[in-house]
XYZ file of C-alpha atoms in Angstrom:
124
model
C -2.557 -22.037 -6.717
C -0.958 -21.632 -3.682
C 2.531 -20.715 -5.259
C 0.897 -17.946 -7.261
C -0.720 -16.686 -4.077
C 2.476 -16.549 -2.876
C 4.583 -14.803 -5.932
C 1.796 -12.412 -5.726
C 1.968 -11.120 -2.062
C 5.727 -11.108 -2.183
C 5.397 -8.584 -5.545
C 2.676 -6.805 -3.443
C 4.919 -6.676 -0.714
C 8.534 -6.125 -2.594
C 6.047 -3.108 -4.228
C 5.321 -1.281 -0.674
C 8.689 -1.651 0.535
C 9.940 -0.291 -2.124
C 7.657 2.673 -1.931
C 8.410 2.979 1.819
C 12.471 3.117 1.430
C 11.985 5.757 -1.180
C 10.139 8.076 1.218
C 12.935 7.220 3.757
C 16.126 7.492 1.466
C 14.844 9.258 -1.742
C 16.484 7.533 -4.361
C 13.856 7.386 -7.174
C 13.184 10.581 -9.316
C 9.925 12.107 -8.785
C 8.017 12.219 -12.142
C 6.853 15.403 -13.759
C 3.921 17.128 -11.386
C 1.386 19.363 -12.524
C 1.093 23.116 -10.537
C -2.223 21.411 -7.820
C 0.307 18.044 -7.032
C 3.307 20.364 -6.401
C 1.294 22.069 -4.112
C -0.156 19.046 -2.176
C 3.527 17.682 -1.539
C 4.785 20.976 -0.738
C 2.175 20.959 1.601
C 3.117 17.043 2.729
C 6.754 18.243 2.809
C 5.902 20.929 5.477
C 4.976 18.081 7.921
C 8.335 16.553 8.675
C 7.265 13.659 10.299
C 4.454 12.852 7.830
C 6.580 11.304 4.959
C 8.965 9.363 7.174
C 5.655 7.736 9.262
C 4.245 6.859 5.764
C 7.198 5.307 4.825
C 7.903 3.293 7.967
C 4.440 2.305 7.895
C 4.528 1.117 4.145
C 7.833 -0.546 4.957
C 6.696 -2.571 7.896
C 3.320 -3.606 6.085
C 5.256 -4.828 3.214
C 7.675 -6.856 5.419
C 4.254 -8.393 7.430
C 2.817 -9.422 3.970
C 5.615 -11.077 2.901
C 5.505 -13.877 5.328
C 2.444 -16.336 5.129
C 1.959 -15.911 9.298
C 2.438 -12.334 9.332
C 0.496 -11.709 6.602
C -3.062 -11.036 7.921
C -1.431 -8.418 10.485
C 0.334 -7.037 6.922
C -3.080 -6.441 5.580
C -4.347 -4.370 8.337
C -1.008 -2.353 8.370
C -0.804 -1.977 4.583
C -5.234 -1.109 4.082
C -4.711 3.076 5.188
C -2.333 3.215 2.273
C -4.313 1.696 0.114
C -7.147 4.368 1.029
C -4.670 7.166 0.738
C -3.694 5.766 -2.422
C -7.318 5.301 -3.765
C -8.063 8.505 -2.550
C -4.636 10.820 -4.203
C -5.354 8.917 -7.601
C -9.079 9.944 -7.549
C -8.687 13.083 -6.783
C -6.165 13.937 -9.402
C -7.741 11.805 -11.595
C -4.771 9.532 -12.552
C -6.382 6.606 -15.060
C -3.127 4.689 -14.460
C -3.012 5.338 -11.074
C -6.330 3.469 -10.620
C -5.980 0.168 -13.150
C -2.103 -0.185 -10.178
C -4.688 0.307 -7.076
C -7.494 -1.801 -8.651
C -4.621 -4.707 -9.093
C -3.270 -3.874 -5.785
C -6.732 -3.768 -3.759
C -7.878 -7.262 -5.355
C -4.564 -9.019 -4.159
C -5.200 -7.393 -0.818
C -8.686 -8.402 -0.666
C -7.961 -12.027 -1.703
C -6.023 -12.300 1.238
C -8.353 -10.548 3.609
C -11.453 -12.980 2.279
C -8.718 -16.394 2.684
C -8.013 -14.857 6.361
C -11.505 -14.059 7.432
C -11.685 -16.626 10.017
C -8.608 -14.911 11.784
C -10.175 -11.226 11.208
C -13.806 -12.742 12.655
C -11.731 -13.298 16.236
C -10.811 -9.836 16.414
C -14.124 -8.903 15.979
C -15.409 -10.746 18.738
């Protein structure tokens, strides 16, 4: 069990740094958009910064989960993307969207719930 645990935060992880060197570098083709999602990343695309920070962010989360130590500090990193992405794919209603988040946000919570002793001390 252990070694799936661990194939399956790797592909979580491979999946966000992926996502994070395309914002950076731009090397993936943007699908087809329809006229309210071209206007939400034009609107994105006027904020510089906001792309890039995204990015680093979903880089550096990815790298945390990939590593068994780092990977409760990965799940804290990586959990505001997963609420952005929650929230984009509701909002434009994306049924595919949601069954990849759905995946994605059980893997992450599997490793929150194994980790909860570690998250309970930073409650204290």
């Amino acid at each position: 069990m252990k070694i799936f645990k661990n194939i399956l935060c790797i592909l979580f992880a491979l999946l966000f740094i992926n996502a994070g060197l395309d914002k950076l570098f731009h090397y993936m083709p943007t699908p087809p958009m329809d006229m309210d999602m071209k206007k939400v990343f034009e609107a994105f695309a006027t904020i510089k910064w906001l792309m890039p920070l995204v990015g680093i962010i979903e880089l550096l989360g990815g790298l945390l989960f990939i590593f068994p130590k780092t990977r409760t500090l990965g799940a804290l990193v990586i959990f505001p993307i997963l609420i952005g992405i929650f929230t984009h794919n509701m909002i434009f209603f994306s049924q595919m969207g949601l069954i990849i988040w759905a995946v994605l946000f059980i893997i992450w919570l599997w490793v929150v719930f194994e980790n909860w002793g570690k998250y309970k001390k930073l409650m204290e």
